[in-house]
Amino acid sequence: MHKSSHRPLPEALQDKTTRLRELMESAESLLIAFSGGVDSTFLVRIAHDVLGDKAVAVTARSNIYPAFEYADAVAITQRIGIRHLTLDTHELDTAAFRNNPTNRCYHCKKNLFGRLIDMARDLNLARVADGSNADDANDIRPGMRATRELGVMSPLKEAGWRKDDIRMASRCLGLPTWNKPSCACLASRFPYGQPITEKGLAQIAQAEASLRDLGFGQVRVRHHGPTARIEILATAIPHLMNEALRRQVVSRLKSLGYTYVTLDLEGYRTGSMNEVIAGEQRDVPPLDGNAS
């Protein structure tokens, strides 16, 4: 078993830490879906501590993920010392993803984790794990149905780790992601039913990069055709109302092809596109028909 030293975690997290390590040990060997975000970085660190060379991180790479996320993933795995592999994915080749139904994530995760399971088998690794945490049950996440059907482990969720716990523990461990803004695939910026296109994905990526360059860390640009709906933290809204900055934001986003640039006065919140289906079941069953 691989050991590493770190600052002691808060006493309140000791039981969860013990449970998490036990889950890792019971897996014996593990392939981890690794995005480079807060949750998966913490999971990879603990897996490497517990399993050593029997833990492998795999990052999916495609145009639905911001380029900086892949760069971060590479740097983090090098820092931790875990073996890191890349899986190139092509989500837009699949009609069930491209057409953007409300259960788009189901089809995406079913394909992704199916391929990760194949990779784990080829690498002689016993299980596949994702970085879902205990807070994720509070949002509409059809992708979680896919991972359950495939038998994917969610050790953080199983051990009761919440996002705030993970950030606190990550800070103690010196992980650079402890205060990293939440990220999600760029397809989540499209309203359900609006087809996902390469052009739209690139437009969103550039728009969000422009806003980050202007100092907005937690940001989403929701893509409503010719309209960009900006979500930033509510506490950052007064800053954006600075006249010079506001004009700069409008100019940059219009230069990317948006006709209208709007600000969501509710501010950033996870899964805002799900508000239109909030009354539906949280586990949306898959659509009939095969993906193509």
Tab-separated table of C-alpha atoms in Angstrom:
chain	number	residue	atom	x	y	z
A	1	MET	CA	0.000	0.000	0.000
A	2	HIS	CA	1.329	3.437	-0.961
A	3	LYS	CA	1.693	5.956	1.861
A	4	SER	CA	2.019	9.720	1.746
A	5	SER	CA	2.233	12.377	4.422
A	6	HIS	CA	-0.107	15.330	4.716
A	7	ARG	CA	-1.595	17.680	7.249
A	8	PRO	CA	-4.141	15.975	9.502
A	9	LEU	CA	-7.723	16.340	8.357
A	10	PRO	CA	-10.292	17.928	10.691
A	11	GLU	CA	-11.699	15.529	13.269
A	12	ALA	CA	-15.174	15.981	11.758
A	13	LEU	CA	-13.941	14.292	8.578
A	14	GLN	CA	-12.095	11.370	10.160
A	15	ASP	CA	-14.990	8.892	9.946
A	16	LYS	CA	-15.677	9.803	6.327
A	17	THR	CA	-11.984	9.455	5.532
A	18	THR	CA	-11.843	6.012	7.114
A	19	ARG	CA	-14.917	4.913	5.169
A	20	LEU	CA	-13.498	6.274	1.911
A	21	ARG	CA	-10.199	4.465	2.366
A	22	GLU	CA	-12.056	1.251	3.191
A	23	LEU	CA	-14.009	1.526	-0.048
A	24	MET	CA	-10.756	1.987	-1.959
A	25	GLU	CA	-9.183	-1.025	-0.281
A	26	SER	CA	-12.232	-3.176	-1.010
A	27	ALA	CA	-11.978	-2.300	-4.702
A	28	GLU	CA	-8.390	-3.662	-4.763
A	29	SER	CA	-7.663	-1.831	-8.028
A	30	LEU	CA	-9.378	1.126	-9.602
A	31	LEU	CA	-9.756	3.152	-12.783
A	32	ILE	CA	-10.980	6.672	-11.968
A	33	ALA	CA	-12.808	9.002	-14.339
A	34	PHE	CA	-10.730	12.120	-13.796
A	35	SER	CA	-11.789	15.589	-14.953
A	36	GLY	CA	-9.265	17.623	-12.992
A	37	GLY	CA	-12.006	19.208	-10.896
A	38	VAL	CA	-12.375	19.450	-7.122
A	39	ASP	CA	-14.038	16.092	-6.533
A	40	SER	CA	-12.106	13.852	-8.898
A	41	THR	CA	-8.769	15.366	-7.848
A	42	PHE	CA	-9.457	14.559	-4.208
A	43	LEU	CA	-10.612	11.064	-5.161
A	44	VAL	CA	-7.497	10.458	-7.258
A	45	ARG	CA	-5.246	11.626	-4.430
A	46	ILE	CA	-6.837	9.269	-1.900
A	47	ALA	CA	-6.914	6.392	-4.389
A	48	HIS	CA	-3.205	6.846	-5.073
A	49	ASP	CA	-2.465	6.983	-1.354
A	50	VAL	CA	-4.366	3.754	-0.729
A	51	LEU	CA	-3.784	1.736	-3.890
A	52	GLY	CA	-0.552	3.115	-5.329
A	53	ASP	CA	0.099	1.704	-8.805
A	54	LYS	CA	-3.219	-0.149	-8.704
A	55	ALA	CA	-5.041	3.172	-9.255
A	56	VAL	CA	-5.149	4.784	-12.710
A	57	ALA	CA	-6.722	8.126	-13.697
A	58	VAL	CA	-8.350	8.537	-17.121
A	59	THR	CA	-9.400	11.878	-18.602
A	60	ALA	CA	-11.885	12.199	-21.450
A	61	ARG	CA	-10.848	14.738	-24.060
A	62	SER	CA	-13.195	16.329	-26.589
A	63	ASN	CA	-14.654	19.669	-27.662
A	64	ILE	CA	-17.386	19.484	-25.005
A	65	TYR	CA	-14.763	20.106	-22.314
A	66	PRO	CA	-12.848	23.389	-21.881
A	67	ALA	CA	-9.249	22.971	-23.063
A	68	PHE	CA	-7.833	24.298	-19.797
A	69	GLU	CA	-9.500	21.435	-17.922
A	70	TYR	CA	-7.423	18.860	-19.768
A	71	ALA	CA	-4.240	20.855	-19.161
A	72	ASP	CA	-5.113	21.047	-15.463
A	73	ALA	CA	-5.740	17.297	-15.340
A	74	VAL	CA	-2.326	16.536	-16.805
A	75	ALA	CA	-0.559	18.862	-14.352
A	76	ILE	CA	-2.439	17.499	-11.337
A	77	THR	CA	-1.737	13.845	-12.087
A	78	GLN	CA	1.939	14.642	-12.559
A	79	ARG	CA	1.945	16.371	-9.190
A	80	ILE	CA	0.182	13.479	-7.430
A	81	GLY	CA	2.230	10.843	-9.239
A	82	ILE	CA	-0.640	8.667	-10.419
A	83	ARG	CA	-0.628	7.020	-13.839
A	84	HIS	CA	-2.718	9.116	-16.232
A	85	LEU	CA	-4.329	8.053	-19.506
A	86	THR	CA	-6.447	9.944	-22.049
A	87	LEU	CA	-9.617	8.792	-23.770
A	88	ASP	CA	-10.644	10.772	-26.852
A	89	THR	CA	-14.426	10.968	-27.153
A	90	HIS	CA	-16.675	12.184	-29.956
A	91	GLU	CA	-20.036	12.937	-28.397
A	92	LEU	CA	-21.400	14.879	-31.376
A	93	ASP	CA	-21.247	11.704	-33.463
A	94	THR	CA	-24.169	10.402	-31.394
A	95	ALA	CA	-27.630	11.697	-32.323
A	96	ALA	CA	-28.993	11.065	-28.811
A	97	PHE	CA	-26.398	13.493	-27.504
A	98	ARG	CA	-26.317	15.948	-30.399
A	99	ASN	CA	-30.104	16.459	-30.391
A	100	ASN	CA	-29.898	17.455	-26.710
A	101	PRO	CA	-32.878	15.715	-25.075
A	102	THR	CA	-33.439	16.143	-21.343
A	103	ASN	CA	-31.623	12.851	-20.735
A	104	ARG	CA	-28.627	13.786	-22.870
A	105	CYS	CA	-26.295	13.039	-19.957
A	106	TYR	CA	-27.644	9.499	-19.716
A	107	HIS	CA	-26.510	8.687	-23.245
A	108	CYS	CA	-23.189	10.479	-22.766
A	109	LYS	CA	-22.322	8.734	-19.499
A	110	LYS	CA	-23.519	5.338	-20.731
A	111	ASN	CA	-21.117	5.559	-23.655
A	112	LEU	CA	-18.237	7.088	-21.690
A	113	PHE	CA	-18.326	4.689	-18.757
A	114	GLY	CA	-18.913	1.732	-21.015
A	115	ARG	CA	-15.608	2.577	-22.685
A	116	LEU	CA	-13.921	3.145	-19.317
A	117	ILE	CA	-15.071	-0.281	-18.169
A	118	ASP	CA	-13.480	-1.763	-21.283
A	119	MET	CA	-10.268	0.128	-20.502
A	120	ALA	CA	-10.281	-1.146	-16.926
A	121	ARG	CA	-10.681	-4.702	-18.174
A	122	ASP	CA	-7.741	-4.282	-20.572
A	123	LEU	CA	-5.626	-2.869	-17.727
A	124	ASN	CA	-6.663	-5.644	-15.316
A	125	LEU	CA	-8.277	-3.138	-12.959
A	126	ALA	CA	-11.206	-4.447	-10.942
A	127	ARG	CA	-13.506	-1.437	-10.756
A	128	VAL	CA	-14.318	1.946	-12.303
A	129	ALA	CA	-15.121	4.957	-10.116
A	130	ASP	CA	-16.434	8.475	-10.646
A	131	GLY	CA	-16.198	11.604	-8.503
A	132	SER	CA	-19.888	12.074	-7.682
A	133	ASN	CA	-20.389	13.423	-4.167
A	134	ALA	CA	-23.272	13.346	-1.702
A	135	ASP	CA	-24.590	16.737	-2.874
A	136	ASP	CA	-25.134	15.548	-6.436
A	137	ALA	CA	-28.408	13.854	-5.528
A	138	ASN	CA	-29.930	17.343	-5.145
A	139	ASP	CA	-29.825	18.052	-8.883
A	140	ILE	CA	-31.406	16.396	-11.912
A	141	ARG	CA	-28.645	14.084	-13.128
A	142	PRO	CA	-29.723	11.434	-15.648
A	143	GLY	CA	-26.072	10.462	-16.004
A	144	MET	CA	-26.133	8.961	-12.519
A	145	ARG	CA	-28.631	6.387	-13.745
A	146	ALA	CA	-26.147	5.272	-16.386
A	147	THR	CA	-23.341	4.842	-13.863
A	148	ARG	CA	-25.613	2.824	-11.559
A	149	GLU	CA	-26.669	0.545	-14.418
A	150	LEU	CA	-23.018	-0.077	-15.279
A	151	GLY	CA	-21.944	-0.741	-11.698
A	152	VAL	CA	-19.627	2.255	-11.453
A	153	MET	CA	-18.450	3.083	-7.936
A	154	SER	CA	-19.067	6.527	-6.446
A	155	PRO	CA	-16.851	6.322	-3.365
A	156	LEU	CA	-17.256	9.953	-2.306
A	157	LYS	CA	-21.021	9.697	-2.398
A	158	GLU	CA	-21.022	6.308	-0.684
A	159	ALA	CA	-18.826	7.637	2.122
A	160	GLY	CA	-21.019	10.723	2.610
A	161	TRP	CA	-18.575	13.339	1.335
A	162	ARG	CA	-20.174	16.675	0.460
A	163	LYS	CA	-18.604	19.396	-1.668
A	164	ASP	CA	-17.656	21.540	1.325
A	165	ASP	CA	-16.019	18.508	2.974
A	166	ILE	CA	-13.996	17.832	-0.151
A	167	ARG	CA	-12.819	21.421	-0.433
A	168	MET	CA	-11.792	21.461	3.230
A	169	ALA	CA	-9.908	18.168	2.986
A	170	SER	CA	-8.296	19.189	-0.306
A	171	ARG	CA	-6.961	22.329	1.323
A	172	CYS	CA	-5.448	20.281	4.152
A	173	LEU	CA	-3.810	18.012	1.588
A	174	GLY	CA	-2.398	20.966	-0.322
A	175	LEU	CA	-4.322	20.165	-3.487
A	176	PRO	CA	-4.475	23.140	-5.884
A	177	THR	CA	-8.123	22.430	-6.650
A	178	TRP	CA	-9.451	23.094	-3.158
A	179	ASN	CA	-10.940	26.446	-4.225
A	180	LYS	CA	-11.277	25.766	-7.949
A	181	PRO	CA	-14.591	26.985	-9.424
A	182	SER	CA	-17.034	24.267	-10.412
A	183	CYS	CA	-16.941	23.275	-14.043
A	184	ALA	CA	-19.157	21.154	-16.271
A	185	CYS	CA	-19.185	20.062	-19.874
A	186	LEU	CA	-19.977	22.851	-22.320
A	187	ALA	CA	-23.057	21.010	-23.593
A	188	SER	CA	-24.758	21.997	-20.336
A	189	ARG	CA	-24.907	25.584	-21.625
A	190	PHE	CA	-27.462	24.690	-24.320
A	191	PRO	CA	-31.201	24.696	-23.488
A	192	TYR	CA	-32.700	21.214	-23.839
A	193	GLY	CA	-33.973	20.609	-27.343
A	194	GLN	CA	-31.532	23.033	-28.960
A	195	PRO	CA	-29.061	20.978	-31.018
A	196	ILE	CA	-25.460	21.001	-29.827
A	197	THR	CA	-23.014	22.116	-32.510
A	198	GLU	CA	-19.243	22.414	-32.781
A	199	LYS	CA	-19.628	26.103	-33.587
A	200	GLY	CA	-21.765	26.712	-30.513
A	201	LEU	CA	-19.361	24.817	-28.243
A	202	ALA	CA	-16.429	26.886	-29.509
A	203	GLN	CA	-18.419	30.096	-29.080
A	204	ILE	CA	-19.256	29.230	-25.473
A	205	ALA	CA	-15.678	28.226	-24.664
A	206	GLN	CA	-14.320	31.513	-26.005
A	207	ALA	CA	-16.997	33.582	-24.269
A	208	GLU	CA	-16.327	32.001	-20.889
A	209	ALA	CA	-12.573	32.332	-21.378
A	210	SER	CA	-13.073	36.047	-22.059
A	211	LEU	CA	-15.014	36.467	-18.832
A	212	ARG	CA	-12.400	34.571	-16.833
A	213	ASP	CA	-9.738	36.824	-18.330
A	214	LEU	CA	-11.727	39.776	-16.991
A	215	GLY	CA	-11.590	38.343	-13.478
A	216	PHE	CA	-14.807	36.343	-13.191
A	217	GLY	CA	-13.871	32.949	-11.755
A	218	GLN	CA	-17.195	31.153	-11.493
A	219	VAL	CA	-18.964	31.788	-14.783
A	220	ARG	CA	-21.394	30.231	-17.233
A	221	VAL	CA	-22.460	31.552	-20.618
A	222	ARG	CA	-25.801	29.924	-21.412
A	223	HIS	CA	-26.206	29.652	-25.169
A	224	HIS	CA	-29.708	30.684	-26.307
A	225	GLY	CA	-29.032	30.908	-30.033
A	226	PRO	CA	-28.100	34.529	-30.748
A	227	THR	CA	-28.357	35.400	-27.037
A	228	ALA	CA	-25.653	34.880	-24.438
A	229	ARG	CA	-27.078	34.648	-20.901
A	230	ILE	CA	-24.261	35.275	-18.445
A	231	GLU	CA	-24.291	33.680	-15.009
A	232	ILE	CA	-21.725	34.887	-12.484
A	233	LEU	CA	-21.776	34.792	-8.687
A	234	ALA	CA	-24.442	37.129	-7.329
A	235	THR	CA	-21.757	38.915	-5.309
A	236	ALA	CA	-19.905	39.712	-8.554
A	237	ILE	CA	-22.887	41.326	-10.300
A	238	PRO	CA	-22.197	44.851	-8.937
A	239	HIS	CA	-18.655	44.598	-10.310
A	240	LEU	CA	-19.957	43.771	-13.781
A	241	MET	CA	-22.147	46.871	-13.631
A	242	ASN	CA	-19.045	49.046	-13.837
A	243	GLU	CA	-19.703	50.920	-17.075
A	244	ALA	CA	-16.311	50.342	-18.691
A	245	LEU	CA	-16.267	46.654	-17.766
A	246	ARG	CA	-19.853	46.128	-18.896
A	247	ARG	CA	-19.063	47.606	-22.297
A	248	GLN	CA	-15.989	45.430	-22.561
A	249	VAL	CA	-17.974	42.291	-21.827
A	250	VAL	CA	-20.626	43.200	-24.392
A	251	SER	CA	-17.990	43.985	-27.004
A	252	ARG	CA	-16.109	40.730	-26.485
A	253	LEU	CA	-19.177	38.511	-26.638
A	254	LYS	CA	-20.626	40.279	-29.657
A	255	SER	CA	-17.296	39.834	-31.437
A	256	LEU	CA	-17.816	36.085	-30.970
A	257	GLY	CA	-21.102	36.201	-32.857
A	258	TYR	CA	-23.717	36.863	-30.190
A	259	THR	CA	-26.369	39.422	-31.127
A	260	TYR	CA	-27.625	39.960	-27.578
A	261	VAL	CA	-25.684	39.817	-24.306
A	262	THR	CA	-27.742	39.434	-21.137
A	263	LEU	CA	-27.046	38.983	-17.422
A	264	ASP	CA	-29.021	36.521	-15.296
A	265	LEU	CA	-29.929	38.491	-12.173
A	266	GLU	CA	-30.243	35.310	-10.095
A	267	GLY	CA	-26.545	34.737	-10.594
A	268	TYR	CA	-24.671	31.483	-11.056
A	269	ARG	CA	-26.331	28.318	-9.806
A	270	THR	CA	-25.676	24.690	-10.586
A	271	GLY	CA	-27.952	23.158	-13.194
A	272	SER	CA	-29.943	26.257	-14.094
A	273	MET	CA	-30.934	24.649	-17.393
A	274	ASN	CA	-32.730	21.989	-15.367
A	275	GLU	CA	-35.181	24.526	-13.974
A	276	VAL	CA	-37.428	24.012	-16.997
A	277	ILE	CA	-37.797	20.318	-16.111
A	278	ALA	CA	-37.783	20.677	-12.332
A	279	GLY	CA	-41.207	19.080	-12.076
A	280	GLU	CA	-40.125	15.935	-13.870
A	281	GLN	CA	-38.482	12.901	-12.322
A	282	ARG	CA	-34.852	13.397	-11.414
A	283	ASP	CA	-33.872	10.126	-13.057
A	284	VAL	CA	-35.132	10.611	-16.599
A	285	PRO	CA	-35.462	7.246	-18.378
A	286	PRO	CA	-33.575	6.820	-21.636
A	287	LEU	CA	-35.297	7.635	-24.900
A	288	ASP	CA	-36.346	4.753	-27.127
A	289	GLY	CA	-34.080	4.014	-30.045
A	290	ASN	CA	-30.374	3.497	-30.478
A	291	ALA	CA	-27.831	6.291	-30.546
A	292	SER	CA	-26.208	6.942	-33.880
